Tab-separated table of C-alpha atoms and ligand atoms in Angstrom:
chain	number	residue	atom	x	y	z
A	17	MET	CA	2.567	11.873	15.489
A	18	ASN	CA	1.020	15.303	15.426
A	19	ILE	CA	-2.716	14.827	15.222
A	20	ASN	CA	-3.312	18.521	14.451
A	21	PHE	CA	-1.068	18.367	11.408
A	22	TRP	CA	-3.704	16.505	9.387
A	23	LYS	CA	-6.756	18.478	10.462
A	24	ASN	CA	-8.296	20.073	7.344
A	25	LYS	CA	-5.223	19.370	5.208
A	26	LYS	CA	-6.259	18.859	1.593
A	27	VAL	CA	-4.952	15.434	0.635
A	28	LEU	CA	-5.225	13.876	-2.809
A	29	ILE	CA	-4.903	10.101	-2.973
A	30	THR	CA	-4.454	8.496	-6.374
A	31	GLY	CA	-5.605	4.873	-6.292
A	32	HIS	CA	-8.092	5.562	-3.468
A	33	THR	CA	-10.438	2.828	-4.709
A	34	GLY	CA	-7.775	0.142	-4.186
A	35	PHE	CA	-6.768	-1.851	-1.124
A	36	LYS	CA	-4.169	0.501	0.349
A	37	GLY	CA	-6.002	3.615	-0.845
A	38	SER	CA	-9.132	2.526	1.030
A	39	TRP	CA	-7.229	2.036	4.296
A	40	LEU	CA	-5.389	5.337	3.817
A	41	THR	CA	-8.747	7.079	3.245
A	42	LEU	CA	-10.125	5.761	6.533
A	43	ILE	CA	-6.974	6.516	8.511
A	44	LEU	CA	-6.755	10.072	7.136
A	45	ASN	CA	-10.451	10.538	7.845
A	46	SER	CA	-9.811	9.561	11.457
A	47	PHE	CA	-7.275	12.433	11.593
A	48	GLY	CA	-9.670	15.003	10.118
A	49	ALA	CA	-8.062	15.470	6.682
A	50	LYS	CA	-10.040	16.649	3.641
A	51	ILE	CA	-9.619	13.789	1.218
A	52	TYR	CA	-9.883	13.795	-2.567
A	53	GLY	CA	-9.519	10.604	-4.616
A	54	PHE	CA	-8.396	10.058	-8.214
A	55	ALA	CA	-8.565	6.493	-9.564
A	56	LEU	CA	-10.297	4.084	-11.890
A	57	ASP	CA	-13.222	2.063	-10.565
A	58	PRO	CA	-12.282	-0.687	-8.104
A	59	ILE	CA	-10.748	-3.600	-9.991
A	60	SER	CA	-12.559	-6.390	-8.155
A	61	LYS	CA	-16.005	-7.483	-7.080
A	62	PRO	CA	-16.571	-7.401	-4.168
A	63	ASN	CA	-14.329	-4.542	-3.172
A	64	PHE	CA	-13.695	-2.601	0.008
A	65	PHE	CA	-14.364	0.845	-1.466
A	66	ASP	CA	-17.887	0.332	-2.823
A	67	GLY	CA	-18.793	-2.401	-0.327
A	68	SER	CA	-18.248	-0.017	2.576
A	69	ASN	CA	-19.387	3.125	0.784
A	70	LEU	CA	-16.055	4.831	1.397
A	71	LYS	CA	-17.155	7.633	-0.922
A	72	GLN	CA	-18.824	9.187	2.142
A	73	TYR	CA	-15.348	10.008	3.529
A	74	LEU	CA	-14.218	11.936	0.454
A	75	ILE	CA	-14.730	15.533	-0.557
A	76	LYS	CA	-14.540	14.333	-4.165
A	77	ASP	CA	-14.388	10.845	-5.690
A	78	ILE	CA	-12.849	11.312	-9.144
A	79	ARG	CA	-12.853	8.295	-11.458
A	80	ALA	CA	-10.382	8.814	-14.291
A	81	ASN	CA	-7.307	7.313	-15.895
A	82	ILE	CA	-3.940	8.532	-14.585
A	83	GLN	CA	-2.583	8.072	-18.110
A	84	ASN	CA	-4.617	11.125	-19.152
A	85	SER	CA	-2.114	13.849	-18.270
A	86	THR	CA	-4.296	16.799	-19.281
A	87	TYR	CA	-7.215	15.722	-17.123
A	88	LEU	CA	-4.941	14.827	-14.212
A	89	TYR	CA	-3.244	18.207	-14.284
A	90	ARG	CA	-6.553	20.072	-14.600
A	91	THR	CA	-7.929	18.132	-11.620
A	92	ILE	CA	-4.901	18.747	-9.408
A	93	ASN	CA	-4.835	22.407	-10.337
A	94	LYS	CA	-8.498	22.737	-9.405
A	95	ILE	CA	-8.212	20.921	-6.063
A	96	LYS	CA	-4.903	22.564	-5.101
A	97	PRO	CA	-3.986	19.840	-2.600
A	98	ASP	CA	-1.440	20.339	0.171
A	99	ILE	CA	-0.310	16.722	-0.027
A	100	ILE	CA	-0.448	13.945	-2.631
A	101	PHE	CA	-0.168	10.207	-2.055
A	102	HIS	CA	0.395	8.550	-5.413
A	103	MET	CA	-0.783	4.954	-5.155
A	104	ALA	CA	-2.612	4.397	-8.461
A	105	ALA	CA	-0.959	1.486	-10.185
A	106	GLN	CA	-1.377	-1.804	-11.927
A	107	SER	CA	-0.314	-3.568	-8.745
A	108	SER	CA	-0.094	-7.239	-9.682
A	109	VAL	CA	3.059	-9.070	-10.777
A	110	LEU	CA	0.991	-11.769	-12.506
A	111	VAL	CA	-1.103	-9.238	-14.442
A	112	SER	CA	2.112	-7.530	-15.545
A	113	TYR	CA	3.113	-10.742	-17.347
A	114	LYS	CA	-0.235	-10.762	-19.133
A	115	ASP	CA	-0.546	-7.060	-19.892
A	116	PRO	CA	2.922	-5.494	-19.836
A	117	GLU	CA	1.910	-2.487	-21.920
A	118	ASP	CA	-0.862	-1.313	-19.615
A	119	THR	CA	1.349	-1.948	-16.572
A	120	ILE	CA	4.069	0.241	-18.069
A	121	LYS	CA	1.674	2.978	-19.153
A	122	THR	CA	-0.155	3.113	-15.826
A	123	ASN	CA	2.855	2.755	-13.572
A	124	ILE	CA	5.554	4.684	-15.427
A	125	ILE	CA	3.627	7.210	-17.520
A	126	GLY	CA	1.113	7.628	-14.666
A	127	THR	CA	3.934	8.542	-12.288
A	128	VAL	CA	5.517	10.879	-14.836
A	129	ASN	CA	2.124	12.572	-15.207
A	130	ILE	CA	1.992	13.119	-11.447
A	131	LEU	CA	5.550	14.525	-11.438
A	132	GLU	CA	4.725	16.869	-14.320
A	133	ALA	CA	1.610	18.061	-12.473
A	134	LEU	CA	3.722	18.645	-9.338
A	135	LYS	CA	6.067	20.829	-11.373
A	136	LYS	CA	3.219	23.134	-12.273
A	137	CYS	CA	1.026	23.102	-9.179
A	138	ASN	CA	2.391	25.284	-6.377
A	139	SER	CA	0.017	24.196	-3.634
A	140	VAL	CA	1.594	20.764	-3.012
A	141	LYS	CA	4.197	20.809	-0.227
A	142	ALA	CA	4.699	17.038	0.105
A	143	ALA	CA	4.195	14.181	-2.336
A	144	VAL	CA	4.681	10.510	-1.556
A	145	ILE	CA	5.168	8.154	-4.493
A	146	VAL	CA	4.357	4.595	-3.461
A	147	THR	CA	6.530	1.937	-5.080
A	148	THR	CA	7.408	-1.478	-3.589
A	149	ASP	CA	10.046	-3.748	-2.056
A	150	LYS	CA	10.287	-5.400	-5.491
A	151	VAL	CA	12.277	-2.465	-6.906
A	152	TYR	CA	15.584	-3.933	-5.719
A	153	LEU	CA	17.939	-6.089	-7.767
A	154	ASN	CA	17.260	-9.378	-6.038
A	155	LEU	CA	19.953	-11.996	-6.588
A	156	GLU	CA	18.329	-14.301	-4.019
A	157	LYS	CA	21.207	-13.929	-1.595
A	158	LYS	CA	18.897	-13.392	1.386
A	159	LYS	CA	20.094	-9.808	1.562
A	160	LYS	CA	18.183	-7.157	3.505
A	161	PHE	CA	17.805	-4.316	1.036
A	162	LYS	CA	18.712	-0.774	2.034
A	163	GLU	CA	17.513	2.348	0.232
A	164	ILE	CA	20.943	2.779	-1.409
A	165	ASP	CA	21.037	-0.731	-2.901
A	166	HIS	CA	20.895	-1.366	-6.642
A	167	LEU	CA	17.511	-1.221	-8.252
A	168	GLY	CA	16.381	-3.975	-10.606
A	169	GLY	CA	13.133	-5.559	-11.645
A	170	TYR	CA	12.927	-9.135	-12.852
A	171	ASP	CA	9.327	-8.849	-13.998
A	172	ILE	CA	7.489	-5.989	-15.678
A	173	TYR	CA	5.692	-4.878	-12.502
A	174	SER	CA	8.949	-4.667	-10.558
A	175	GLY	CA	10.744	-3.024	-13.485
A	176	SER	CA	7.975	-0.471	-13.877
A	177	LYS	CA	8.166	0.432	-10.194
A	178	ALA	CA	11.987	0.620	-10.262
A	179	SER	CA	11.590	2.990	-13.237
A	180	CYS	CA	9.267	5.158	-11.121
A	181	GLU	CA	12.009	5.356	-8.502
A	182	VAL	CA	14.662	6.357	-11.044
A	183	LEU	CA	12.423	8.896	-12.777
A	184	THR	CA	11.297	10.477	-9.492
A	185	HIS	CA	14.928	11.023	-8.571
A	186	SER	CA	15.708	12.398	-12.048
A	187	TYR	CA	12.781	14.824	-11.692
A	188	LEU	CA	13.938	15.834	-8.216
A	189	ASN	CA	17.412	16.669	-9.535
A	190	SER	CA	16.176	18.367	-12.670
A	191	PHE	CA	13.161	20.358	-11.534
A	192	PHE	CA	12.607	20.400	-7.773
A	193	GLN	CA	15.851	21.749	-6.326
A	194	LYS	CA	14.301	25.147	-5.641
A	195	SER	CA	10.693	24.026	-5.396
A	196	ASN	CA	8.562	24.097	-2.251
A	197	CYS	CA	7.283	20.668	-3.167
A	198	LYS	CA	9.178	17.870	-1.434
A	199	ILE	CA	8.933	14.367	-2.875
A	200	ALA	CA	9.690	10.962	-1.367
A	201	THR	CA	9.353	7.421	-2.674
A	202	VAL	CA	8.263	4.680	-0.284
A	203	ARG	CA	8.845	0.931	-0.480
A	204	SER	CA	6.832	-1.409	1.697
A	205	GLY	CA	6.644	-5.185	1.991
A	206	ASN	CA	3.754	-7.452	1.047
A	207	CYS	CA	0.738	-5.873	2.658
A	208	ILE	CA	-2.027	-7.927	4.149
A	209	GLY	CA	-5.242	-6.858	5.789
A	210	GLY	CA	-8.951	-6.882	5.186
A	211	GLY	CA	-10.483	-5.548	2.032
A	212	ASP	CA	-7.969	-6.786	-0.515
A	213	TRP	CA	-9.753	-8.626	-3.302
A	214	THR	CA	-6.948	-8.357	-5.831
A	215	LYS	CA	-6.558	-11.613	-7.772
A	216	ASP	CA	-4.051	-14.151	-6.413
A	217	ARG	CA	-3.527	-12.606	-2.986
A	218	ILE	CA	-2.723	-15.365	-0.544
A	219	VAL	CA	-4.503	-14.114	2.583
A	220	LYS	CA	-7.740	-13.286	0.777
A	221	ASP	CA	-7.664	-16.580	-1.158
A	222	CYS	CA	-7.036	-18.539	2.051
A	223	ALA	CA	-9.707	-16.637	3.995
A	224	GLU	CA	-12.375	-17.255	1.357
A	225	SER	CA	-11.485	-20.944	0.951
A	226	PHE	CA	-11.315	-21.640	4.679
A	227	ILE	CA	-14.462	-19.677	5.584
A	228	PHE	CA	-16.461	-21.599	2.961
A	229	ASN	CA	-14.593	-24.881	3.557
A	230	LYS	CA	-13.311	-25.079	-0.012
A	231	ASN	CA	-9.926	-26.531	-0.893
A	232	ILE	CA	-7.203	-24.068	-1.820
A	233	THR	CA	-4.327	-24.358	-4.275
A	234	ILE	CA	-1.264	-22.265	-3.553
A	235	ARG	CA	1.859	-21.586	-5.589
A	236	SER	CA	5.415	-20.939	-4.309
A	237	PRO	CA	4.726	-22.582	-0.903
A	238	LYS	CA	8.295	-22.122	0.275
A	239	ALA	CA	8.642	-18.502	-0.816
A	240	SER	CA	9.150	-16.350	2.217
A	241	ARG	CA	7.702	-12.848	2.201
A	242	PRO	CA	7.919	-9.820	4.473
A	243	TRP	CA	4.227	-9.773	5.401
A	244	GLN	CA	3.005	-6.677	7.146
A	245	HIS	CA	-0.402	-5.391	8.032
A	246	VAL	CA	-1.369	-2.542	5.695
A	247	ILE	CA	-1.817	-0.191	8.671
A	248	GLU	CA	1.895	-0.341	9.490
A	249	PRO	CA	3.478	1.144	6.337
A	250	ILE	CA	0.587	3.628	6.082
A	251	PHE	CA	1.476	5.036	9.502
A	252	GLY	CA	5.055	5.180	8.241
A	253	TYR	CA	3.946	7.168	5.174
A	254	LEU	CA	2.060	9.574	7.461
A	255	LYS	CA	4.995	10.063	9.823
A	256	LEU	CA	7.243	10.730	6.833
A	257	THR	CA	4.761	13.198	5.309
A	258	GLU	CA	4.567	15.236	8.517
A	259	LYS	CA	8.338	15.757	8.296
A	260	LEU	CA	8.558	16.036	4.505
A	261	PHE	CA	5.965	18.811	4.507
A	262	PHE	CA	8.357	21.115	6.360
A	263	SER	CA	11.816	19.912	5.432
A	264	LYS	CA	13.810	18.945	2.348
A	265	LYS	CA	15.932	16.707	4.588
A	266	PHE	CA	13.303	14.009	4.177
A	267	VAL	CA	13.290	14.026	0.370
A	268	GLY	CA	14.420	10.675	-1.073
A	269	SER	CA	13.524	7.024	-0.752
A	270	TRP	CA	12.341	5.195	2.361
A	271	ASN	CA	11.858	1.549	3.240
A	272	PHE	CA	8.893	0.639	5.421
A	273	GLY	CA	9.303	-3.097	5.660
A	274	PRO	CA	8.547	-5.437	8.538
A	275	ASN	CA	11.184	-7.067	10.703
A	276	VAL	CA	12.894	-10.001	9.059
A	277	LYS	CA	11.255	-12.070	11.795
A	278	ASN	CA	7.966	-11.282	10.050
A	279	ASN	CA	9.082	-13.239	6.986
A	280	ILE	CA	6.868	-16.304	6.840
A	281	LYS	CA	6.616	-18.937	4.145
A	282	VAL	CA	3.480	-18.909	2.010
A	283	ILE	CA	2.579	-22.413	3.202
A	284	ASP	CA	2.769	-21.287	6.831
A	285	VAL	CA	0.421	-18.374	6.133
A	286	ALA	CA	-2.074	-20.871	4.699
A	287	LYS	CA	-1.669	-23.224	7.665
A	288	PHE	CA	-2.163	-20.338	10.122
A	289	GLY	CA	-5.387	-19.307	8.342
A	290	LYS	CA	-6.686	-22.858	8.324
A	291	ARG	CA	-6.077	-23.203	12.071
A	292	PHE	CA	-7.435	-19.762	12.909
A	293	LEU	CA	-10.623	-20.230	10.887
A	294	LYS	CA	-11.030	-23.834	12.073
A	295	SER	CA	-11.429	-25.125	8.539
A	296	ASN	CA	-11.482	-28.639	7.079
A	297	SER	CA	-10.245	-27.447	3.672
A	298	LYS	CA	-7.243	-29.082	2.041
A	299	ILE	CA	-4.208	-27.036	1.029
A	300	LYS	CA	-2.932	-28.119	-2.391
A	301	ILE	CA	0.232	-26.965	-4.140
A	302	SER	CA	0.374	-25.934	-7.799
A	303	LYS	CA	3.356	-25.539	-10.088
A	304	GLN	CA	4.691	-22.031	-10.370
A	305	LYS	CA	4.004	-20.615	-13.844
A	306	TYR	CA	6.056	-17.440	-13.662
A	307	TYR	CA	9.209	-16.468	-11.795
A	308	GLU	CA	8.608	-15.018	-8.363
A	309	SER	CA	11.387	-14.171	-5.937
A	310	GLN	CA	11.843	-16.709	-3.165
A	311	HIS	CA	13.183	-14.363	-0.552
A	312	LEU	CA	12.686	-10.651	-0.074
A	313	SER	CA	13.331	-8.470	2.939
A	314	LEU	CA	13.887	-4.810	3.641
A	315	ASP	CA	16.211	-2.983	5.988
A	316	SER	CA	14.106	-0.165	7.439
A	317	SER	CA	16.698	1.246	9.820
A	318	LYS	CA	16.552	4.657	8.089
A	319	ALA	CA	12.847	5.009	8.976
A	320	LYS	CA	13.585	3.778	12.478
A	321	LYS	CA	16.391	6.284	12.976
A	322	TYR	CA	14.885	9.407	11.433
A	323	LEU	CA	11.141	8.835	11.836
A	324	LYS	CA	11.052	6.603	14.909
A	325	TRP	CA	8.946	4.232	12.827
A	326	LYS	CA	8.972	0.493	13.296
A	327	THR	CA	6.826	-2.548	12.745
A	328	ASN	CA	4.676	-3.021	15.804
A	329	LEU	CA	2.636	-6.121	15.045
A	330	LYS	CA	4.028	-9.620	15.272
A	331	PRO	CA	3.389	-11.646	12.101
A	332	GLU	CA	0.715	-13.738	13.849
A	333	GLU	CA	-1.048	-10.548	15.001
A	334	ALA	CA	-0.995	-9.140	11.464
A	335	LEU	CA	-2.397	-12.393	10.076
A	336	LYS	CA	-5.016	-12.577	12.832
A	337	LEU	CA	-6.250	-9.021	12.103
A	338	SER	CA	-6.501	-9.906	8.413
A	339	PHE	CA	-8.339	-13.223	8.800
A	340	GLU	CA	-10.642	-11.712	11.443
A	341	TRP	CA	-11.578	-8.968	9.014
A	342	TYR	CA	-12.693	-11.391	6.267
A	343	LYS	CA	-14.517	-13.557	8.799
A	344	PHE	CA	-16.428	-10.543	10.088
A	345	TYR	CA	-17.144	-9.347	6.532
A	346	TYR	CA	-18.609	-12.671	5.391
A	347	ASN	CA	-20.609	-13.104	8.619
A	348	ASN	CA	-22.146	-9.649	8.233
A	349	ARG	CA	-22.711	-9.292	4.523
A	350	GLY	CA	-25.466	-6.904	3.509
A	351	ASN	CA	-25.091	-4.569	6.447
A	352	ASN	CA	-22.499	-1.877	6.887
A	353	LYS	CA	-20.952	-3.133	10.130
A	354	ILE	CA	-17.596	-3.828	8.461
A	355	ILE	CA	-16.833	-0.130	8.357
A	356	ASN	CA	-17.115	0.202	12.154
A	357	PHE	CA	-15.108	-2.997	12.497
A	358	THR	CA	-12.353	-1.479	10.343
A	359	PHE	CA	-12.346	1.795	12.308
A	360	LYS	CA	-12.073	-0.290	15.486
A	361	GLN	CA	-8.995	-2.094	14.137
A	362	ILE	CA	-7.460	1.303	13.280
A	363	ASP	CA	-8.336	2.800	16.708
A	364	ASN	CA	-6.946	-0.205	18.591
A	365	TYR	CA	-3.704	0.078	16.649
A	366	LYS	CA	-3.460	3.816	17.339
A	367	LYS	CA	-4.165	3.415	21.050
A	368	LYS	CA	-1.705	0.582	21.448
A	369	PHE	CA	1.242	1.936	19.531
A	370	PHE	CA	1.092	5.715	19.151
A	371	LYS	CA	1.407	8.788	21.261
A	372	PHE	CA	-0.252	11.817	19.731
A	373	LYS	CA	0.767	15.397	20.340
B	20	LIG	N1	-0.639	-4.407	-1.726
B	20	LIG	C1	0.659	-4.596	-1.502
B	20	LIG	O1	1.079	-5.578	-0.881
B	20	LIG	C2	1.667	-3.585	-1.995
B	20	LIG	C3	2.984	-3.737	-1.584
B	20	LIG	C4	3.936	-2.796	-2.015
B	20	LIG	C5	3.527	-1.752	-2.812
B	20	LIG	N2	2.236	-1.626	-3.224
B	20	LIG	C6	1.879	-0.470	-4.068
B	20	LIG	O2	0.907	0.287	-3.341
B	20	LIG	C7	0.004	0.909	-4.260
B	20	LIG	C8	-1.417	0.500	-3.914
B	20	LIG	O3	-1.503	-0.921	-3.994
B	20	LIG	P1	-2.863	-1.702	-3.769
B	20	LIG	O4	-2.516	-3.037	-3.244
B	20	LIG	O5	-3.808	-0.839	-3.034
B	20	LIG	O6	-3.347	-1.875	-5.272
B	20	LIG	P2	-4.825	-2.082	-5.835
B	20	LIG	O7	-4.662	-2.847	-7.102
B	20	LIG	O8	-5.738	-2.595	-4.794
B	20	LIG	O9	-5.295	-0.602	-6.188
B	20	LIG	C9	-4.779	0.102	-7.285
B	20	LIG	C10	-5.498	1.427	-7.398
B	20	LIG	O10	-4.972	2.094	-8.554
B	20	LIG	C11	-6.043	2.454	-9.405
B	20	LIG	N3	-5.615	2.413	-10.793
B	20	LIG	C12	-5.108	1.348	-11.484
B	20	LIG	N4	-4.846	1.729	-12.756
B	20	LIG	C13	-5.182	3.050	-12.857
B	20	LIG	C14	-5.154	3.996	-13.904
B	20	LIG	N5	-4.692	3.693	-15.124
B	20	LIG	N6	-5.609	5.250	-13.653
B	20	LIG	C15	-6.078	5.591	-12.418
B	20	LIG	N7	-6.130	4.737	-11.388
B	20	LIG	C16	-5.680	3.475	-11.604
B	20	LIG	C17	-7.146	1.446	-9.133
B	20	LIG	O11	-8.401	1.962	-9.551
B	20	LIG	C18	-7.000	1.317	-7.630
B	20	LIG	O12	-7.641	2.407	-7.023
B	20	LIG	C19	0.449	0.488	-5.635
B	20	LIG	O13	1.276	1.482	-6.174
B	20	LIG	C20	1.247	-0.787	-5.398
B	20	LIG	O14	2.174	-1.020	-6.404
B	20	LIG	C21	1.300	-2.530	-2.824
């Protein structure tokens, strides 16, 4: 990676108050970028963003709805960012069953609003639209999905994200052939890591139950997921952006999933957490209410070949970093030590796995 690339670059993150947005803010800060955020308030209490006062790392912390196209465009035009990471989304499959309309408006219309703003704003040289591994048509055949595979979307969340993929590519063909703005879509696996308080997230639920010795009920125990620490795809997004900024060759869609070896069953994640946190809690199983895919994995050989990106952490290391984070957070509530702890996790990862020019 080229450390100088990011210095003083104006970067707008939509969804900066969320789990991935918070980590991206800290990582970009460590590279010296000028960061602007556009999002609603954090959706949970507690949350990483407010709890760690991440506002201090932003030039501007804008709280607004991405569905408001006029305000979004005005904001982008005023900031004139060099780079945009579009992460704002209704990010939960379960919530999408309960509130399909808001999921569709936020995810699809929100993305269209970003694409429309990109059409008009000349400053942006690279834009990364964050979707998900759930965009693929998953027939449960234990297939490793490549970027060229059919898109699908069993549930509204997945369908909304697949729509973002299709629309981004329609916009690219229709409006960006001669533009200086290069756009890519990125699909990661199930991200884990500290600071995610979204409802029904297995690692957070396990951490809280085991730390406080409460029993936990999990659903889909045998579902196997491509778990990856949130740092890993984020470094992939950054590597891609450095290339995308200068070259149209990198326009298109990119998988940033973990190795298939990182696929672990939900029940094994819970058992690992219980062991690691030395808890007496019981793990109970509940009936699954909604459909969730049983097996999902990505083929990330394109990122490996063209970006020299790969998953570095073993699944146990990714889980350990995540459980350690929550343990540290709950042992140090009320002071701000978690922020230094998080920077330390980022620095250790950088030192261990990256060479910087
Ligand atoms: N967490 C994962 O495992 C994972 C995996 C694959 C893809 N993704 C994608 O990555 C992105 C970030 O995910 P996350 O886990 O950080 O989600 P999150 O729910 O923690 O954060 C979502 C962010 O979007 C903002 N937001 C939601 N609705 C908005 C609206 N109408 N207007 C403006 N802002 C709005 C929230 O305020 C928040 O900042 C999402 O696009 C998600 O679909 C997440």
